[in-house]
Amino acid sequence: MRWLIRKARLLDPANGIDRKGDLLIEEGKIARVGGEIRIDGEVSEIEAEGMTLTPSFIDIHVHLREPGREYAERIETGVRAAAAGGFGAVVCMPNTEPALDTHASIRFVIEEAERWGPVKVWPAGAITQGRKGEKLAEMGDLVRGGAVAVTDDGDPVADSDLMRRALEYSKSFDIPILTHPEDKTLSRGGVMNEGVVSTRLGLKGIPAAAEEIGIARDLRLAELSGGRLHVQHVSTAYGAELVRRAKERGLPVTGETAPHYVALTDESLAGYDTNRKMNPPLRTSRDRDALREALASGVLEVVATDHAPHGIHEKETEFDRAPFGVLGLETSFAVMLTHLVRPGHLSLPTLIERMTSGPAGVIGKEHLGIVEGRKASLTLFDTERSQVVDPSRFESLSRNTPFAGERLYGAIMGLFIGGDRIEPVQPEESNTRFPLPLTR
Amino acid sequence: MKLSRKHLLGLEGVSRSEIETILNTAESFKEILERKIPKVPTLRGKTAVNLFFEPSTRTRVSFELAEKRLSADSVSISTKMSSSEKGETLVDTVRNLEAMKVDFLIVRHSSAGAAHFLASRIDVAVINAGDGCHEHPTQALLDLFTIRQKFGSFEGLKVVIVGDALHSRVARSNLWGLGAVGADITICSPPTFLAPGMENFGARIESDLDKAIQGADVVMVLRIQMERQGQHFFPSLREYAMQYGISRKRADSLKDSCLIMHPGPMNRGVEIAPDVADGVRSVILDQVTNGVAVRMAVLYLLSGGELDDAMAH
């Protein structure tokens, strides 16, 4: 199959590409990139005038819930949600039940994902056995199975010595440790950001310091050990500042934040909406603004969603009792475009870097880019097309988005991975918006 | 005057004129309560459910009496068990009640926002009888009623709220209510019991109790919950009583006209000395009496009643 994408804005900032032109995909590879491509023979032409074609997005922080909580998400539905959001690859977290702490469990995820089509699922293994924070999991065997990183995400590794050894040991495999920084003794019982709003709502707060102490400790341990540290879901201004200072000192440190932290603040919890409850929590407008700057300047090089599906019945409850976490995959790009790019907080090329080459670099994957001869892994989107977020149409099994009912710009028009093309269809044509070409 | 709201979830955002409508209506009902037969047919045919997920005697009985005095049918459900222990979610419990065609749901729950949660999901008038550390609006209304009864108005009154402001829904509702009617509010707490940003809620913060109560017209004492011991908020009950308890000596330093209030239940000898609780300045039992009239007013107004009609009863 040959695809000829016509007159798109070709945008691959990491390779210095930003121009209008045609792109030819042949045998799963980018065959030609040019102004106007004329070819003979059979070819599927895609009229993409006014649209943008970029390397496919990568989300290095998602929860696919399988095994263990298949009512909230399965690998299949998570992969569909990823495709719908324009993602060609995701890194799934190991806090499943049981945890992804063995070679076999890593293989299970990879092989299950391969049944559902071309979107790559790269699992992260657990740092400690059962994510209990007591003993190291078999890191070498996890990596041999295909783990691209290790993390106890959802919980910090509370034992500083164990975290130090994990960082040291990880150097043999050249993988990053993804840290969920949190001092649990400070955040205990908290359900939202601690501040004026938590006081008004009478909800127990989680102080910013609970996260910042965790970040500060792990940065010191990274320096002590020489291991590669990636700081997950940075949600506070000072957290980003700590990462900036560590980079200034030359440490091999990277950081991410999520769309909800740069789009929303704790003020939006006034209605006790459990679909806005996550950990770390939505912070103040000061934090949100600082995180926007950190993304713009590259202090944080990654936008990652922390896609965290939960069953409707789990979220349909008292705020205190609802689990932490919100969906992200299907709204990530549109939220970033609508809340950051369109108002001028972030340029579109910078956003694309934060969603492509930035995350690829963290997990040591080659940035495929828009380069002739490379495997095709491309996302086509329309920045002028808007739609109202309707959770009932999500590919994800869950519905817990904070953006329901909001009009967002930035529609994903298609995903090209290798020889496969995944594109949206009208609801009457199919149950799913982004039918995946099965590979089994 | 009518109240143009369906629920009473808190005093945040409730205007001065709405508060005055409620207090004036309560005034009429207070008069009814002093009659030989303290009962009117106003809410005959209406049904109220008192759903208490936290133990309560005073507030529950006060609501029950208010409902009975207005001739509403009422059912009370008190359970220490959380809904999860029964295997049923809060929303399912309440949808079942809604299916039995009730008009009012009076809810107390240990989670902040529980009343909001229910109000957004069922078609029944919800009255918040205390949700976690958030609000307890009818308590603040009866406090306002009691203050107004003694002073006639709120202008220039110096009200000092003493104690655990961090965990107190009574304090939060009073901050909104007292603020709306123009009282001058001071919060006196150990810094560990000050909620973050509380200085932005229109109250002065003073951690020295003896300074705080100088010239006070009302001292509102908050309850210390015993489970706060061992959570590092204060070293011991003994020290708390010394630093923040309303002792006899402190009470004696107050103006003769100063009112001492407490939402109950009291820890005698901790936040308030026993003889102060029973002393001349104490209006703690007046608060309880007024609670019934205030809750009658809230039920009546939420059912669409008008102040003028209440006065005609």
JSON list of N, CA and C in Angstrom, two decimals, chain B residues 117-162:
[
{"chain": "B", "resi": 117, "resn": "PHE", "atom": "N", "xyz": [-22.77, 16.50, 46.35]},
{"chain": "B", "resi": 117, "resn": "PHE", "atom": "CA", "xyz": [-22.80, 15.31, 45.51]},
{"chain": "B", "resi": 117, "resn": "PHE", "atom": "C", "xyz": [-24.24, 14.83, 45.35]},
{"chain": "B", "resi": 118, "resn": "LEU", "atom": "N", "xyz": [-24.96, 14.75, 46.46]},
{"chain": "B", "resi": 118, "resn": "LEU", "atom": "CA", "xyz": [-26.34, 14.25, 46.39]},
{"chain": "B", "resi": 118, "resn": "LEU", "atom": "C", "xyz": [-27.25, 15.25, 45.69]},
{"chain": "B", "resi": 119, "resn": "ALA", "atom": "N", "xyz": [-27.06, 16.53, 46.01]},
{"chain": "B", "resi": 119, "resn": "ALA", "atom": "CA", "xyz": [-27.93, 17.55, 45.41]},
{"chain": "B", "resi": 119, "resn": "ALA", "atom": "C", "xyz": [-27.82, 17.57, 43.89]},
{"chain": "B", "resi": 120, "resn": "SER", "atom": "N", "xyz": [-26.63, 17.21, 43.38]},
{"chain": "B", "resi": 120, "resn": "SER", "atom": "CA", "xyz": [-26.44, 17.25, 41.94]},
{"chain": "B", "resi": 120, "resn": "SER", "atom": "C", "xyz": [-27.00, 15.99, 41.26]},
{"chain": "B", "resi": 121, "resn": "ARG", "atom": "N", "xyz": [-27.39, 15.00, 42.05]},
{"chain": "B", "resi": 121, "resn": "ARG", "atom": "CA", "xyz": [-27.81, 13.74, 41.44]},
{"chain": "B", "resi": 121, "resn": "ARG", "atom": "C", "xyz": [-29.25, 13.34, 41.69]},
{"chain": "B", "resi": 122, "resn": "ILE", "atom": "N", "xyz": [-29.91, 13.99, 42.64]},
{"chain": "B", "resi": 122, "resn": "ILE", "atom": "CA", "xyz": [-31.30, 13.60, 42.89]},
{"chain": "B", "resi": 122, "resn": "ILE", "atom": "C", "xyz": [-32.19, 14.83, 42.90]},
{"chain": "B", "resi": 123, "resn": "ASP", "atom": "N", "xyz": [-33.48, 14.59, 42.69]},
{"chain": "B", "resi": 123, "resn": "ASP", "atom": "CA", "xyz": [-34.43, 15.69, 42.57]},
{"chain": "B", "resi": 123, "resn": "ASP", "atom": "C", "xyz": [-35.18, 15.88, 43.89]},
{"chain": "B", "resi": 124, "resn": "VAL", "atom": "N", "xyz": [-34.43, 16.10, 44.96]},
{"chain": "B", "resi": 124, "resn": "VAL", "atom": "CA", "xyz": [-35.01, 16.28, 46.29]},
{"chain": "B", "resi": 124, "resn": "VAL", "atom": "C", "xyz": [-34.28, 17.47, 46.91]},
{"chain": "B", "resi": 125, "resn": "ALA", "atom": "N", "xyz": [-34.98, 18.26, 47.72]},
{"chain": "B", "resi": 125, "resn": "ALA", "atom": "CA", "xyz": [-34.30, 19.37, 48.38]},
{"chain": "B", "resi": 125, "resn": "ALA", "atom": "C", "xyz": [-33.34, 18.83, 49.43]},
{"chain": "B", "resi": 126, "resn": "VAL", "atom": "N", "xyz": [-32.07, 19.21, 49.32]},
{"chain": "B", "resi": 126, "resn": "VAL", "atom": "CA", "xyz": [-31.05, 18.70, 50.23]},
{"chain": "B", "resi": 126, "resn": "VAL", "atom": "C", "xyz": [-30.66, 19.79, 51.23]},
{"chain": "B", "resi": 127, "resn": "ILE", "atom": "N", "xyz": [-30.66, 19.43, 52.50]},
{"chain": "B", "resi": 127, "resn": "ILE", "atom": "CA", "xyz": [-30.15, 20.33, 53.53]},
{"chain": "B", "resi": 127, "resn": "ILE", "atom": "C", "xyz": [-28.90, 19.69, 54.12]},
{"chain": "B", "resi": 128, "resn": "ASN", "atom": "N", "xyz": [-27.83, 20.43, 54.09]},
{"chain": "B", "resi": 128, "resn": "ASN", "atom": "CA", "xyz": [-26.57, 19.93, 54.62]},
{"chain": "B", "resi": 128, "resn": "ASN", "atom": "C", "xyz": [-26.59, 20.07, 56.15]},
{"chain": "B", "resi": 129, "resn": "ALA", "atom": "N", "xyz": [-26.53, 18.94, 56.83]},
{"chain": "B", "resi": 129, "resn": "ALA", "atom": "CA", "xyz": [-26.50, 18.96, 58.30]},
{"chain": "B", "resi": 129, "resn": "ALA", "atom": "C", "xyz": [-25.07, 18.71, 58.79]},
{"chain": "B", "resi": 130, "resn": "GLY", "atom": "N", "xyz": [-24.11, 19.06, 57.95]},
{"chain": "B", "resi": 130, "resn": "GLY", "atom": "CA", "xyz": [-22.70, 18.89, 58.32]},
{"chain": "B", "resi": 130, "resn": "GLY", "atom": "C", "xyz": [-22.02, 17.92, 57.37]},
{"chain": "B", "resi": 131, "resn": "ASP", "atom": "N", "xyz": [-21.05, 18.43, 56.58]},
{"chain": "B", "resi": 131, "resn": "ASP", "atom": "CA", "xyz": [-20.31, 17.55, 55.67]},
{"chain": "B", "resi": 131, "resn": "ASP", "atom": "C", "xyz": [-18.81, 17.70, 55.93]},
{"chain": "B", "resi": 132, "resn": "GLY", "atom": "N", "xyz": [-18.25, 16.69, 56.56]},
{"chain": "B", "resi": 132, "resn": "GLY", "atom": "CA", "xyz": [-16.82, 16.69, 56.83]},
{"chain": "B", "resi": 132, "resn": "GLY", "atom": "C", "xyz": [-16.38, 17.98, 57.49]},
{"chain": "B", "resi": 133, "resn": "CYS", "atom": "N", "xyz": [-15.31, 18.55, 56.98]},
{"chain": "B", "resi": 133, "resn": "CYS", "atom": "CA", "xyz": [-14.79, 19.81, 57.53]},
{"chain": "B", "resi": 133, "resn": "CYS", "atom": "C", "xyz": [-15.31, 20.99, 56.71]},
{"chain": "B", "resi": 134, "resn": "HIS", "atom": "N", "xyz": [-16.37, 20.80, 55.94]},
{"chain": "B", "resi": 134, "resn": "HIS", "atom": "CA", "xyz": [-16.79, 21.85, 55.01]},
{"chain": "B", "resi": 134, "resn": "HIS", "atom": "C", "xyz": [-17.76, 22.85, 55.62]},
{"chain": "B", "resi": 135, "resn": "GLU", "atom": "N", "xyz": [-19.04, 22.49, 55.73]},
{"chain": "B", "resi": 135, "resn": "GLU", "atom": "CA", "xyz": [-20.02, 23.45, 56.24]},
{"chain": "B", "resi": 135, "resn": "GLU", "atom": "C", "xyz": [-21.08, 22.78, 57.10]},
{"chain": "B", "resi": 136, "resn": "HIS", "atom": "N", "xyz": [-21.70, 23.58, 57.93]},
{"chain": "B", "resi": 136, "resn": "HIS", "atom": "CA", "xyz": [-22.82, 23.15, 58.76]},
{"chain": "B", "resi": 136, "resn": "HIS", "atom": "C", "xyz": [-23.73, 24.37, 58.84]},
{"chain": "B", "resi": 137, "resn": "PRO", "atom": "N", "xyz": [-24.43, 24.65, 57.73]},
{"chain": "B", "resi": 137, "resn": "PRO", "atom": "CA", "xyz": [-25.10, 25.95, 57.62]},
{"chain": "B", "resi": 137, "resn": "PRO", "atom": "C", "xyz": [-26.18, 26.21, 58.67]},
{"chain": "B", "resi": 138, "resn": "THR", "atom": "N", "xyz": [-26.96, 25.20, 59.03]},
{"chain": "B", "resi": 138, "resn": "THR", "atom": "CA", "xyz": [-28.04, 25.50, 59.99]},
{"chain": "B", "resi": 138, "resn": "THR", "atom": "C", "xyz": [-27.47, 25.81, 61.37]},
{"chain": "B", "resi": 139, "resn": "GLN", "atom": "N", "xyz": [-26.29, 25.26, 61.69]},
{"chain": "B", "resi": 139, "resn": "GLN", "atom": "CA", "xyz": [-25.65, 25.60, 62.97]},
{"chain": "B", "resi": 139, "resn": "GLN", "atom": "C", "xyz": [-25.27, 27.09, 62.97]},
{"chain": "B", "resi": 140, "resn": "ALA", "atom": "N", "xyz": [-24.66, 27.53, 61.87]},
{"chain": "B", "resi": 140, "resn": "ALA", "atom": "CA", "xyz": [-24.26, 28.94, 61.81]},
{"chain": "B", "resi": 140, "resn": "ALA", "atom": "C", "xyz": [-25.50, 29.85, 61.83]},
{"chain": "B", "resi": 141, "resn": "LEU", "atom": "N", "xyz": [-26.57, 29.41, 61.18]},
{"chain": "B", "resi": 141, "resn": "LEU", "atom": "CA", "xyz": [-27.80, 30.23, 61.18]},
{"chain": "B", "resi": 141, "resn": "LEU", "atom": "C", "xyz": [-28.37, 30.34, 62.58]},
{"chain": "B", "resi": 142, "resn": "LEU", "atom": "N", "xyz": [-28.31, 29.25, 63.34]},
{"chain": "B", "resi": 142, "resn": "LEU", "atom": "CA", "xyz": [-28.85, 29.34, 64.70]},
{"chain": "B", "resi": 142, "resn": "LEU", "atom": "C", "xyz": [-27.92, 30.16, 65.59]},
{"chain": "B", "resi": 143, "resn": "ASP", "atom": "N", "xyz": [-26.63, 30.14, 65.28]},
{"chain": "B", "resi": 143, "resn": "ASP", "atom": "CA", "xyz": [-25.70, 31.01, 65.99]},
{"chain": "B", "resi": 143, "resn": "ASP", "atom": "C", "xyz": [-26.02, 32.48, 65.70]},
{"chain": "B", "resi": 144, "resn": "LEU", "atom": "N", "xyz": [-26.26, 32.78, 64.43]},
{"chain": "B", "resi": 144, "resn": "LEU", "atom": "CA", "xyz": [-26.60, 34.15, 64.05]},
{"chain": "B", "resi": 144, "resn": "LEU", "atom": "C", "xyz": [-27.91, 34.57, 64.71]},
{"chain": "B", "resi": 145, "resn": "PHE", "atom": "N", "xyz": [-28.86, 33.66, 64.72]},
{"chain": "B", "resi": 145, "resn": "PHE", "atom": "CA", "xyz": [-30.16, 33.95, 65.32]},
{"chain": "B", "resi": 145, "resn": "PHE", "atom": "C", "xyz": [-29.99, 34.30, 66.80]},
{"chain": "B", "resi": 146, "resn": "THR", "atom": "N", "xyz": [-29.16, 33.50, 67.48]},
{"chain": "B", "resi": 146, "resn": "THR", "atom": "CA", "xyz": [-28.94, 33.70, 68.92]},
{"chain": "B", "resi": 146, "resn": "THR", "atom": "C", "xyz": [-28.24, 35.04, 69.17]},
{"chain": "B", "resi": 147, "resn": "ILE", "atom": "N", "xyz": [-27.28, 35.37, 68.33]},
{"chain": "B", "resi": 147, "resn": "ILE", "atom": "CA", "xyz": [-26.56, 36.64, 68.48]},
{"chain": "B", "resi": 147, "resn": "ILE", "atom": "C", "xyz": [-27.52, 37.82, 68.26]},
{"chain": "B", "resi": 148, "resn": "ARG", "atom": "N", "xyz": [-28.32, 37.70, 67.20]},
{"chain": "B", "resi": 148, "resn": "ARG", "atom": "CA", "xyz": [-29.23, 38.79, 66.88]},
{"chain": "B", "resi": 148, "resn": "ARG", "atom": "C", "xyz": [-30.29, 38.97, 67.98]},
{"chain": "B", "resi": 149, "resn": "GLN", "atom": "N", "xyz": [-30.70, 37.83, 68.55]},
{"chain": "B", "resi": 149, "resn": "GLN", "atom": "CA", "xyz": [-31.68, 37.88, 69.63]},
{"chain": "B", "resi": 149, "resn": "GLN", "atom": "C", "xyz": [-31.16, 38.72, 70.80]},
{"chain": "B", "resi": 150, "resn": "LYS", "atom": "N", "xyz": [-29.87, 38.60, 71.08]},
{"chain": "B", "resi": 150, "resn": "LYS", "atom": "CA", "xyz": [-29.30, 39.30, 72.23]},
{"chain": "B", "resi": 150, "resn": "LYS", "atom": "C", "xyz": [-28.92, 40.75, 71.91]},
{"chain": "B", "resi": 151, "resn": "PHE", "atom": "N", "xyz": [-28.42, 40.97, 70.68]},
{"chain": "B", "resi": 151, "resn": "PHE", "atom": "CA", "xyz": [-27.88, 42.29, 70.36]},
{"chain": "B", "resi": 151, "resn": "PHE", "atom": "C", "xyz": [-28.76, 43.11, 69.42]},
{"chain": "B", "resi": 152, "resn": "GLY", "atom": "N", "xyz": [-29.71, 42.47, 68.75]},
{"chain": "B", "resi": 152, "resn": "GLY", "atom": "CA", "xyz": [-30.59, 43.20, 67.84]},
{"chain": "B", "resi": 152, "resn": "GLY", "atom": "C", "xyz": [-30.03, 43.36, 66.44]},
{"chain": "B", "resi": 153, "resn": "SER", "atom": "N", "xyz": [-28.69, 43.49, 66.34]},
{"chain": "B", "resi": 153, "resn": "SER", "atom": "CA", "xyz": [-28.09, 43.59, 65.00]},
{"chain": "B", "resi": 153, "resn": "SER", "atom": "C", "xyz": [-26.66, 43.08, 65.08]},
{"chain": "B", "resi": 154, "resn": "PHE", "atom": "N", "xyz": [-25.98, 43.08, 63.93]},
{"chain": "B", "resi": 154, "resn": "PHE", "atom": "CA", "xyz": [-24.62, 42.54, 63.88]},
{"chain": "B", "resi": 154, "resn": "PHE", "atom": "C", "xyz": [-23.57, 43.64, 63.68]},
{"chain": "B", "resi": 155, "resn": "GLU", "atom": "N", "xyz": [-24.04, 44.87, 63.40]},
{"chain": "B", "resi": 155, "resn": "GLU", "atom": "CA", "xyz": [-23.10, 45.94, 63.06]},
{"chain": "B", "resi": 155, "resn": "GLU", "atom": "C", "xyz": [-22.08, 46.15, 64.17]},
{"chain": "B", "resi": 156, "resn": "GLY", "atom": "N", "xyz": [-20.83, 46.07, 63.80]},
{"chain": "B", "resi": 156, "resn": "GLY", "atom": "CA", "xyz": [-19.76, 46.39, 64.73]},
{"chain": "B", "resi": 156, "resn": "GLY", "atom": "C", "xyz": [-19.54, 45.38, 65.83]},
{"chain": "B", "resi": 157, "resn": "LEU", "atom": "N", "xyz": [-20.28, 44.26, 65.81]},
{"chain": "B", "resi": 157, "resn": "LEU", "atom": "CA", "xyz": [-20.08, 43.25, 66.85]},
{"chain": "B", "resi": 157, "resn": "LEU", "atom": "C", "xyz": [-18.76, 42.54, 66.65]},
{"chain": "B", "resi": 158, "resn": "LYS", "atom": "N", "xyz": [-18.02, 42.39, 67.74]},
{"chain": "B", "resi": 158, "resn": "LYS", "atom": "CA", "xyz": [-16.75, 41.69, 67.64]},
{"chain": "B", "resi": 158, "resn": "LYS", "atom": "C", "xyz": [-16.96, 40.23, 68.07]},
{"chain": "B", "resi": 159, "resn": "VAL", "atom": "N", "xyz": [-16.82, 39.33, 67.09]},
{"chain": "B", "resi": 159, "resn": "VAL", "atom": "CA", "xyz": [-17.02, 37.90, 67.34]},
{"chain": "B", "resi": 159, "resn": "VAL", "atom": "C", "xyz": [-15.68, 37.19, 67.26]},
{"chain": "B", "resi": 160, "resn": "VAL", "atom": "N", "xyz": [-15.35, 36.44, 68.31]},
{"chain": "B", "resi": 160, "resn": "VAL", "atom": "CA", "xyz": [-14.08, 35.71, 68.32]},
{"chain": "B", "resi": 160, "resn": "VAL", "atom": "C", "xyz": [-14.39, 34.21, 68.27]},
{"chain": "B", "resi": 161, "resn": "ILE", "atom": "N", "xyz": [-13.82, 33.55, 67.27]},
{"chain": "B", "resi": 161, "resn": "ILE", "atom": "CA", "xyz": [-14.00, 32.10, 67.12]},
{"chain": "B", "resi": 161, "resn": "ILE", "atom": "C", "xyz": [-12.72, 31.45, 67.64]},
{"chain": "B", "resi": 162, "resn": "VAL", "atom": "N", "xyz": [-12.86, 30.58, 68.64]},
{"chain": "B", "resi": 162, "resn": "VAL", "atom": "CA", "xyz": [-11.67, 30.04, 69.31]},
{"chain": "B", "resi": 162, "resn": "VAL", "atom": "C", "xyz": [-11.58, 28.53, 69.10]}
]
